[in-house]
Short mmCIF file of C-alpha atoms and ligand atoms in Angstrom, two decimals:
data_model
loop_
_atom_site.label_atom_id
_atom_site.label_comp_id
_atom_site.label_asym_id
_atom_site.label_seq_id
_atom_site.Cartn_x
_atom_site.Cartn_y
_atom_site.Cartn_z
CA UNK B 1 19.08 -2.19 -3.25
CA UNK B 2 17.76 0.90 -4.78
CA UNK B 3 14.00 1.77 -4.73
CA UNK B 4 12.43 5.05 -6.53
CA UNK B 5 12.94 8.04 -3.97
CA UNK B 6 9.11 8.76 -4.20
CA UNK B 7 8.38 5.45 -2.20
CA UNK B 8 8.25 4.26 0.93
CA UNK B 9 7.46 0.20 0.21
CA UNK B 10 8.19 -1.42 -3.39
CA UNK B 11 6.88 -4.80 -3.43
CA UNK B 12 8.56 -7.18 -6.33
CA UNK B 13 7.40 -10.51 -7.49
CA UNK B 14 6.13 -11.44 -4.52
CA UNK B 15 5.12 -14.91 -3.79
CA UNK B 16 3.70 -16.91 -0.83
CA UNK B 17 2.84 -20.66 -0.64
CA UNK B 18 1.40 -22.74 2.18
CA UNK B 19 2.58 -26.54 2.82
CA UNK B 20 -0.52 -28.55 3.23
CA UNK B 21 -1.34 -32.16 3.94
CA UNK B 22 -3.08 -31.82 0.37
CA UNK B 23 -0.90 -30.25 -1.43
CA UNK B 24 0.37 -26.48 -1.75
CA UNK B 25 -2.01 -23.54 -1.77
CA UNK B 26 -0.51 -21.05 -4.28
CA UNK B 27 -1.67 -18.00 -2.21
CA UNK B 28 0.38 -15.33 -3.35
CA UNK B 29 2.00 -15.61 -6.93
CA UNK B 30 3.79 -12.84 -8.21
CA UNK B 31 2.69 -9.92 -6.94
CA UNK B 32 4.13 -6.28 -7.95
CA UNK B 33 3.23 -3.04 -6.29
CA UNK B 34 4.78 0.56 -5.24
CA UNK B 35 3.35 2.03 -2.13
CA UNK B 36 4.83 6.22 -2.98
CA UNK B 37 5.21 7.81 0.77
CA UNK B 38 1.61 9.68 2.21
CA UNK B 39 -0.22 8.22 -0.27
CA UNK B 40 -2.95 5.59 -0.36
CA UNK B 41 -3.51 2.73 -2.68
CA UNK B 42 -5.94 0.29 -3.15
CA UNK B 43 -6.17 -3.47 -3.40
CA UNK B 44 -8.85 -4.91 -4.20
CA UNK B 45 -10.54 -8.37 -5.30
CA UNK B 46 -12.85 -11.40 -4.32
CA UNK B 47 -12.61 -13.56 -1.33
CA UNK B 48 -9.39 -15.81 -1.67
CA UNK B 49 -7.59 -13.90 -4.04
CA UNK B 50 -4.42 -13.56 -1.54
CA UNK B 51 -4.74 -9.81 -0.16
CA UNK B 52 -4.81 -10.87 3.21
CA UNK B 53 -2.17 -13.06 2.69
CA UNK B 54 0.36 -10.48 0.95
CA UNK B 55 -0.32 -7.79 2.94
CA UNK B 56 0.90 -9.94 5.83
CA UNK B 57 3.60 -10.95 4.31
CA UNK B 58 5.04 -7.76 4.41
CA UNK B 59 4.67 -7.69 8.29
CA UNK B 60 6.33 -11.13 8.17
CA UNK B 61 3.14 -12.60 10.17
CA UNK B 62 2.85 -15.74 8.04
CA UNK B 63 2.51 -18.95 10.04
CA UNK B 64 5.40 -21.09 9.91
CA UNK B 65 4.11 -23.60 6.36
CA UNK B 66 4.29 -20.78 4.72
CA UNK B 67 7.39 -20.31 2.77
CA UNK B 68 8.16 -16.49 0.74
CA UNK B 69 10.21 -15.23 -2.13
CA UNK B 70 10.21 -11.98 -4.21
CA UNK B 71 11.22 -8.68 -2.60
CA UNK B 72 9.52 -6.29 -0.36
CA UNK B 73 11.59 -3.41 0.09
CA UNK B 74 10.97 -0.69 2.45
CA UNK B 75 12.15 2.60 3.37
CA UNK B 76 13.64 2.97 6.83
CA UNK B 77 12.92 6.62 8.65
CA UNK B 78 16.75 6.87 8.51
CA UNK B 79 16.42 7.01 4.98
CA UNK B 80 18.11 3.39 4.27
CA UNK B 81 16.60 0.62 2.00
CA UNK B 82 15.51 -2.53 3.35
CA UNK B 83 14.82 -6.02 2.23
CA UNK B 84 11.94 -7.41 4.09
CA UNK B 85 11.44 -10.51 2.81
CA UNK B 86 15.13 -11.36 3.67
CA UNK B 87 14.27 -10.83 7.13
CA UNK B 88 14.13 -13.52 9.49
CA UNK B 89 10.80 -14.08 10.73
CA UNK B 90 11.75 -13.05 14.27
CA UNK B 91 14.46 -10.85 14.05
CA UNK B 92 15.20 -7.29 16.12
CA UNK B 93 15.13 -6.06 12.55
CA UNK B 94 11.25 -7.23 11.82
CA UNK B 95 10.21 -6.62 15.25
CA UNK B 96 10.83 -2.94 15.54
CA UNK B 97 8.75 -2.32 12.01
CA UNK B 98 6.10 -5.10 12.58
CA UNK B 99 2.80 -2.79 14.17
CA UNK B 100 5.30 0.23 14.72
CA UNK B 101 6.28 1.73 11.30
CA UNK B 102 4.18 -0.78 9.34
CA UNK B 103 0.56 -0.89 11.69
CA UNK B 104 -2.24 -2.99 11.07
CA UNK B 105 -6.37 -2.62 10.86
CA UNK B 106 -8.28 -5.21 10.34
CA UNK B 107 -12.14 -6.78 10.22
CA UNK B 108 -12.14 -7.94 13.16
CA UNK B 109 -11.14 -5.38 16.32
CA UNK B 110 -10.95 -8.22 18.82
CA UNK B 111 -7.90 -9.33 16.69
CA UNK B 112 -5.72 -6.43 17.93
CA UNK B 113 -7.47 -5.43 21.37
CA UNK B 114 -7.12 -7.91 24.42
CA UNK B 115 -10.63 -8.58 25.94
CA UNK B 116 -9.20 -8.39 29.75
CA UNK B 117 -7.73 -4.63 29.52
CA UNK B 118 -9.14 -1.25 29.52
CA UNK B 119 -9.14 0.38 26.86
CA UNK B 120 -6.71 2.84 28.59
CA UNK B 121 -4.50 0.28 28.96
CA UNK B 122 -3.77 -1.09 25.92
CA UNK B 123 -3.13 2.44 24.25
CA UNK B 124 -1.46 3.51 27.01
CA UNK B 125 1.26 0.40 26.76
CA UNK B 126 1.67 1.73 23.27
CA UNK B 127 2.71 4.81 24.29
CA UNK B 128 4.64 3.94 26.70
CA UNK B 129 6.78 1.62 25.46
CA UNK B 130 7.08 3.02 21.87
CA UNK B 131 7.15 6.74 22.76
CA UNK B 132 8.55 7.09 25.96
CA UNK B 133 5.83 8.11 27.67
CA UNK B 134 4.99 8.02 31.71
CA UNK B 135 2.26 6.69 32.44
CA UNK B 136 0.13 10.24 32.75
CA UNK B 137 1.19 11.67 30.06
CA UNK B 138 0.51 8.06 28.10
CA UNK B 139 -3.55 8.67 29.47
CA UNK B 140 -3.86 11.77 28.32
CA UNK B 141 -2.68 11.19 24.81
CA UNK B 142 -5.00 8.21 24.50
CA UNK B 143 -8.16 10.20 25.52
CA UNK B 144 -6.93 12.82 23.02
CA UNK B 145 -6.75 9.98 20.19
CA UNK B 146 -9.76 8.13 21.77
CA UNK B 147 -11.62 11.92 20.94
CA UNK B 148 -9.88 11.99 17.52
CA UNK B 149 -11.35 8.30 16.81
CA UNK B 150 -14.40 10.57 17.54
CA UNK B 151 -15.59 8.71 20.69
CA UNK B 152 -17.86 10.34 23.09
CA UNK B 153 -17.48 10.80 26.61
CA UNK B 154 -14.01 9.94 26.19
CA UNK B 155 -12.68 10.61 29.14
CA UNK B 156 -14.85 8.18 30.65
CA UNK B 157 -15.21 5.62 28.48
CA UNK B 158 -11.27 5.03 28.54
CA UNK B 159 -11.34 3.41 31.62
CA UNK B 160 -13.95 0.76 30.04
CA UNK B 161 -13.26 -2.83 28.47
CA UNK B 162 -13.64 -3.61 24.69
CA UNK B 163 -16.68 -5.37 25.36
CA UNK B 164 -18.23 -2.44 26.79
CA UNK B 165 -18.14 -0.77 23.07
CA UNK B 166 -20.17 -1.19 20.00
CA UNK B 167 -18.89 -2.53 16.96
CA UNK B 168 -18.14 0.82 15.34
CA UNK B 169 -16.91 1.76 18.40
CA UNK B 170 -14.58 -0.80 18.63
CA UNK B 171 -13.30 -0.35 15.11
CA UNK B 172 -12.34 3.03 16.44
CA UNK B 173 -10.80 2.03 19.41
CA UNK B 174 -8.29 0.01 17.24
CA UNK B 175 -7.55 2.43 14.67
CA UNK B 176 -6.75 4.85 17.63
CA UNK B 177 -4.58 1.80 18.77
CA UNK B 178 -2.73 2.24 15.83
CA UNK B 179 -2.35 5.55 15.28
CA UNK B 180 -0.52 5.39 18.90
CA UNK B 181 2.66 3.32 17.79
CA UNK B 182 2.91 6.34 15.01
CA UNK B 183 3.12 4.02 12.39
CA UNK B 184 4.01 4.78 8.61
CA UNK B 185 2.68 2.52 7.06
CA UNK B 186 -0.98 1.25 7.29
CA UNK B 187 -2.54 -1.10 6.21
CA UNK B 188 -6.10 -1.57 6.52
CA UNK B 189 -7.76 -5.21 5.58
CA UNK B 190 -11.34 -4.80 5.01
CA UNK B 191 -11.78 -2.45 7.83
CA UNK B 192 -15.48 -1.93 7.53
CA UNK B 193 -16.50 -5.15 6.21
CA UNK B 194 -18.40 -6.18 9.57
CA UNK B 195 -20.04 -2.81 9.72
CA UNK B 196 -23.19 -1.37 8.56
CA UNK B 197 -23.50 0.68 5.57
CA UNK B 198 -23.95 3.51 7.46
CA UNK B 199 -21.11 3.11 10.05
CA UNK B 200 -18.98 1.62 6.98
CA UNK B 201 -18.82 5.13 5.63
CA UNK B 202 -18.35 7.18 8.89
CA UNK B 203 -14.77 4.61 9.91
CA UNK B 204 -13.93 5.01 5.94
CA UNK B 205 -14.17 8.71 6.17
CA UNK B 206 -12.17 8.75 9.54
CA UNK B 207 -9.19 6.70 8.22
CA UNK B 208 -9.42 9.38 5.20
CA UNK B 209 -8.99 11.95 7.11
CA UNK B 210 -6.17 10.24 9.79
CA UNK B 211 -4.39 9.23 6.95
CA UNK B 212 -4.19 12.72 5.30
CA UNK B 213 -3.65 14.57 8.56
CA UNK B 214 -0.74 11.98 9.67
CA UNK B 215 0.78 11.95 5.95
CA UNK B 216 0.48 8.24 6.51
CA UNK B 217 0.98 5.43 3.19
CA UNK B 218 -2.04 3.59 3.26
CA UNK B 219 -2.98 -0.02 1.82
CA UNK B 220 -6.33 -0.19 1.92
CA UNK B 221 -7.58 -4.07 1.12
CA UNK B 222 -11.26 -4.74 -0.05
CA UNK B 223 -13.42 -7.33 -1.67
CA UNK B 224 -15.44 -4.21 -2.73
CA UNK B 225 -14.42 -2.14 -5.62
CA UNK B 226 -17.01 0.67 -4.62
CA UNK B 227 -15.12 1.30 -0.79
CA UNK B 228 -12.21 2.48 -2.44
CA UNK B 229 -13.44 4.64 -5.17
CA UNK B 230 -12.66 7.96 -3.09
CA UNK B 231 -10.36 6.48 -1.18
CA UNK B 232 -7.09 5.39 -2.74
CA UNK B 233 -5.25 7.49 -5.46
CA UNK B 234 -3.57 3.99 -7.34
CA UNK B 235 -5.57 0.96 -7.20
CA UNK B 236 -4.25 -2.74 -7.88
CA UNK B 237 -7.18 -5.36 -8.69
CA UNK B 238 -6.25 -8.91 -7.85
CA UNK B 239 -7.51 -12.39 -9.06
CA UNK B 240 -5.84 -15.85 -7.86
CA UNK B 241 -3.01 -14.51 -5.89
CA UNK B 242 -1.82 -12.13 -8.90
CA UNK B 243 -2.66 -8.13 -10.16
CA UNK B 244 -4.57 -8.37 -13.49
CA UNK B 245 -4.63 -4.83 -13.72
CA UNK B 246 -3.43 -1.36 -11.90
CA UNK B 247 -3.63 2.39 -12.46
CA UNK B 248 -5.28 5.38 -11.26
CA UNK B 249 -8.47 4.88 -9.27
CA UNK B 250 -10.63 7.37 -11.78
CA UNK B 251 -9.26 5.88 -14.71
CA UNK B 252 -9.51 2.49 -13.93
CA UNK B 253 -13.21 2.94 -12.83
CA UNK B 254 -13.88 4.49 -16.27
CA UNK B 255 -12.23 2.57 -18.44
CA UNK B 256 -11.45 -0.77 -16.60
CA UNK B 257 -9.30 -2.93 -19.06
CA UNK B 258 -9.08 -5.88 -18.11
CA UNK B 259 -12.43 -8.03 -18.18
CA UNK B 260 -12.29 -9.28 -14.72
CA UNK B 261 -11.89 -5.92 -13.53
CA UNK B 262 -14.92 -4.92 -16.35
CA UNK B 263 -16.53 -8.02 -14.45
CA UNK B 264 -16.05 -6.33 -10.75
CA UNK B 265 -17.18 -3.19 -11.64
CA UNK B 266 -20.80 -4.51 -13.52
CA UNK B 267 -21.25 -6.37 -10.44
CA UNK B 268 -21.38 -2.89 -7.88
CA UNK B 269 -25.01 -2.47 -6.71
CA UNK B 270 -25.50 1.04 -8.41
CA UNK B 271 -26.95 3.93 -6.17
CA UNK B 272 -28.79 4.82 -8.07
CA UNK B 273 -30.77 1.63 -9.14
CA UNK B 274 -34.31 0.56 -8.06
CA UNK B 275 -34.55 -2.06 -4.17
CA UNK B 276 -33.71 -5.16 -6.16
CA UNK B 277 -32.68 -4.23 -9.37
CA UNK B 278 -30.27 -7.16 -10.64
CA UNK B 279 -26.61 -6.96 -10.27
CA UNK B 280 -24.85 -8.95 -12.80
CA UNK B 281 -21.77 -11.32 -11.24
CA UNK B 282 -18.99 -12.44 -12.86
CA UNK B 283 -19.90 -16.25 -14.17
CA UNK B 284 -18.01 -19.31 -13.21
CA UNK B 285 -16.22 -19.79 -9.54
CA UNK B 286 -12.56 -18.80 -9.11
CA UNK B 287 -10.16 -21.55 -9.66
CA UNK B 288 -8.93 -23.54 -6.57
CA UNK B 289 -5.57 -22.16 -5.20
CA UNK B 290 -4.17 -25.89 -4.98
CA UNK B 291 -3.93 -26.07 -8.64
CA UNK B 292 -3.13 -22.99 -10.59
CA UNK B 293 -4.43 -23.06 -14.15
CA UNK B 294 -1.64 -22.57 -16.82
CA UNK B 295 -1.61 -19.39 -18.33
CA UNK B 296 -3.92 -15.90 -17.21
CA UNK B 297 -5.77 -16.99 -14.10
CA UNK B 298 -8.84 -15.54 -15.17
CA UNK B 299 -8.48 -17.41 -18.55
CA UNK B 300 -11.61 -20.28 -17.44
CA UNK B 301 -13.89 -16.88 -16.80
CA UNK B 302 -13.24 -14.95 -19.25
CA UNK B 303 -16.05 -13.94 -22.20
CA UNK B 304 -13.13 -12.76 -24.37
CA UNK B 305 -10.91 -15.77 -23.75
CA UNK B 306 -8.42 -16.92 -26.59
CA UNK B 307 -6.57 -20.01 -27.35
CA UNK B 308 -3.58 -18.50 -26.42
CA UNK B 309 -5.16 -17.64 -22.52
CA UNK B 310 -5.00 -21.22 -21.20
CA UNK B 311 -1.32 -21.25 -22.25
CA UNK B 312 0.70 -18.60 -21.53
CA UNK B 313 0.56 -16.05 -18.33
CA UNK B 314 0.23 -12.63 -20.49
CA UNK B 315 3.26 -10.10 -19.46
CA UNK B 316 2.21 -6.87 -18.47
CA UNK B 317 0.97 -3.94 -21.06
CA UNK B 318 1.44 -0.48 -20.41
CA UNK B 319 -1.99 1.12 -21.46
CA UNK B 320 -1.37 4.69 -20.25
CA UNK B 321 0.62 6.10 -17.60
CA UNK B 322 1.06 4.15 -14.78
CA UNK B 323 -1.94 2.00 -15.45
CA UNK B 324 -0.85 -1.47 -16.45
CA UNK B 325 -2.97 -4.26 -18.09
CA UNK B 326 -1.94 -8.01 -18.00
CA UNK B 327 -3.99 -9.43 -20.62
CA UNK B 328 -3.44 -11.17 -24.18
CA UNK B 329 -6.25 -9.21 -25.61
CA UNK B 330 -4.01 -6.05 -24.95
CA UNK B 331 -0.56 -7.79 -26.00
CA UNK B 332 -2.47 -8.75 -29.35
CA UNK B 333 -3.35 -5.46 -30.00
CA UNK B 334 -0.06 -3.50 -29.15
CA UNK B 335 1.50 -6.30 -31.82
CA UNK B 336 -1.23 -5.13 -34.68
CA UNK B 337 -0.24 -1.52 -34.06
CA UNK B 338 3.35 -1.85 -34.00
CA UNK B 339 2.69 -3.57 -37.29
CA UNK B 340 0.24 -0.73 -38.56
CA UNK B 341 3.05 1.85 -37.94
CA UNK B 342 6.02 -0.27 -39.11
N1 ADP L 1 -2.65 -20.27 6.97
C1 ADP L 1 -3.04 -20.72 5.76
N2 ADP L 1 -2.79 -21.99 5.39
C2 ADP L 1 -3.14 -22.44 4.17
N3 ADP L 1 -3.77 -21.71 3.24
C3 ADP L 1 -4.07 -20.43 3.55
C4 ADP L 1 -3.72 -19.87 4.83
N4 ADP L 1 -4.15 -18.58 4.86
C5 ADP L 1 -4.73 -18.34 3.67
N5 ADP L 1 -4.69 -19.44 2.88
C6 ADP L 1 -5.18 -19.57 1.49
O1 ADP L 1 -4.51 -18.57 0.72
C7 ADP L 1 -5.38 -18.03 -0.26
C8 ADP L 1 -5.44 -16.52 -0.08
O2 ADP L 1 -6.11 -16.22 1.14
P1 ADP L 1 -6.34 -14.74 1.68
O3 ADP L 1 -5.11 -13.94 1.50
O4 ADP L 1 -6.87 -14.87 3.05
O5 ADP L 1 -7.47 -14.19 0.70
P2 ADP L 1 -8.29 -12.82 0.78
O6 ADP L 1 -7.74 -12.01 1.90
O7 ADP L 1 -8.08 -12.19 -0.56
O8 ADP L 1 -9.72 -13.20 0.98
C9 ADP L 1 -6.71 -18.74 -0.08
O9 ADP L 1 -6.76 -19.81 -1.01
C10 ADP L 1 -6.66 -19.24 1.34
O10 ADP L 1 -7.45 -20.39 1.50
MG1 MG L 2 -8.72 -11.26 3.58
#
């Protein structure tokens, strides 16, 4: 297994389906992505899309009807190459990278911090299991982390319980939580979602700066195109458990390519705009994950659909470098001017 040296996760054709009474959801289904070492990329699309879904995949937390296929390779700190996805699901192997090198963030705090310990306690336990730590020394470092969270009074406040903390607060406490197993890798799954706008960008701008200060690789997951616009350097937009488009963040904000990521973008409230001033949405309702159309997932949506769209997946079309398009509109085009310069 060989991965490109500048990376420290390669994800390849990645594909997740659930076993259901019904049927099969098609969650995940064929997903592609490069995560390149201390930096931070983006994924973003609507509710249901699968970016939950993959991102746990490649902690193998996927609940036992789910079956996996494709290739998530990652880079161990020893420098060897690793197949995650060929991992059992509880195996030495994926235990000592699941929440250590590869941590998790998520919506919901509660989901990583245990209602009956202090806060002191749960970081602590971090520390001292994964770092060797005593038990004072394991205090100490969590009030220092607890003050680089930016909570106040922390010496004080580490002896409380999560329920003793705000929202925001709590969103801290967890990314401090994190930051304690020294993780590598992490990923971040709508982190601010539950938040207020104003608190939204205060925990944004604090994983910013954690993540530049700890060189960490960052996945930041978001229904909202506008969160990661300063955020992520490479972002991968996602529709029906597939990418329909990736490239730089800057570039694909000004010229988006592919219309459902054209569609995303005209539907950001603008700043600037008047209280109530209409934001367009993208028509139609996203296809049920139990049947997968044939052909480009966003083909039923699409204003610029062709006859070809309901028929055949598009392959991917390099539009400049490193941003990638999978559309027919683009695969017509390259044709015309390969003909044109023939
Ligand atoms: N445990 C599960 N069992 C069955 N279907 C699931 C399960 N978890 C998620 N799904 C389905 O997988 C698809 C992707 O879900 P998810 O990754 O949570 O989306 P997102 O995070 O983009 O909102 C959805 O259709 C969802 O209903
Ligand atoms: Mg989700």
């Amino acid at each position: 297994m060989s991965m490109n040296p500048k990376n420290i996760l390669e994800v390849r054709d990645l594909v997740v389906k659930f076993k259901m009474d019904e049927g099969t959801v098609h969650a995940v289904n064929g997903v592609s992505y490069d995560v390149p070492e201390g930096k931070s990329i983006g994924i973003v699309g609507e509710s249901g899309c699968g970016k939950t879904v993959s991102s746990y995949a490649l902690n193998r937390l996927l609940p036992r009807n789910a079956s996996l296929s494709g290739q998530i390779l990652f880079r161990e700190r020893n420098g060897q190459v690793i197949d995650i996805a060929k991992l059992k699901p509880e195996s030495k192997e994926i235990r000592s990278i699941r929440g250590k090198d590869i941590a998790m963030i998520f919506q919901e705090p509660m989901t990583s911090l245990s209602p009956v310990h202090t806060i002191c306690n749960q970081i602590s336990e971090a520390l001292i299991l994964f770092q060797g730590m005593t038990k004072k020394q394991a205090r100490n470092r969590t009030v220092e982390l607890l003050k680089l969270v930016g909570i106040p009074q922390a010496e004080r406040r580490v002896d409380e319980y999560p329920f003793q903390f705000s929202g925001g607060m709590r969103q801290r406490a967890m990314i401090a939580m994190a930051l304690a197993r020294n993780p590598r890798v992490l990923i971040a799954d709508e982190p601010t979602t539950a938040l207020d706008v104003t608190l939204q960008a205060q925990v944004l701008s604090l994983i910013q700066d954690l993540q530049n200060e700890f060189n960490l690789s960052m996945i930041l997951i978001t229904h909202d195109l506008g969160v990661v616009a300063h955020m992520v350097e490479t972002v991968n937009i996602m529709y029906l458990g597939r990418i329909v488009e990736s490239g730089p963040t800057l570039q694909v904000f000004e010229e988006p390519q592919h219309p459902y990521t054209q569609g995303l973008l005209q539907s950001i409230p603008k700043l600037t705009g008047r209280l109530g001033e209409r934001v367009t949405s993208i028509p139609g309702s996203v296809p049920s994950a139990y049947d997968l159309p044939e052909g480009c997932p966003f083909a039923a949506r699409c204003p610029h659909r062709m006859e070809i769209c309901s028929i055949e997946m598009p392959k991917p079309v390099q539009i400049g470098e490193d941003h990638t398009v999978h559309c027919h509109l683009f695969i017509g085009r390259e044709a015309a001017e390969d003909a044109a310069n023939a």
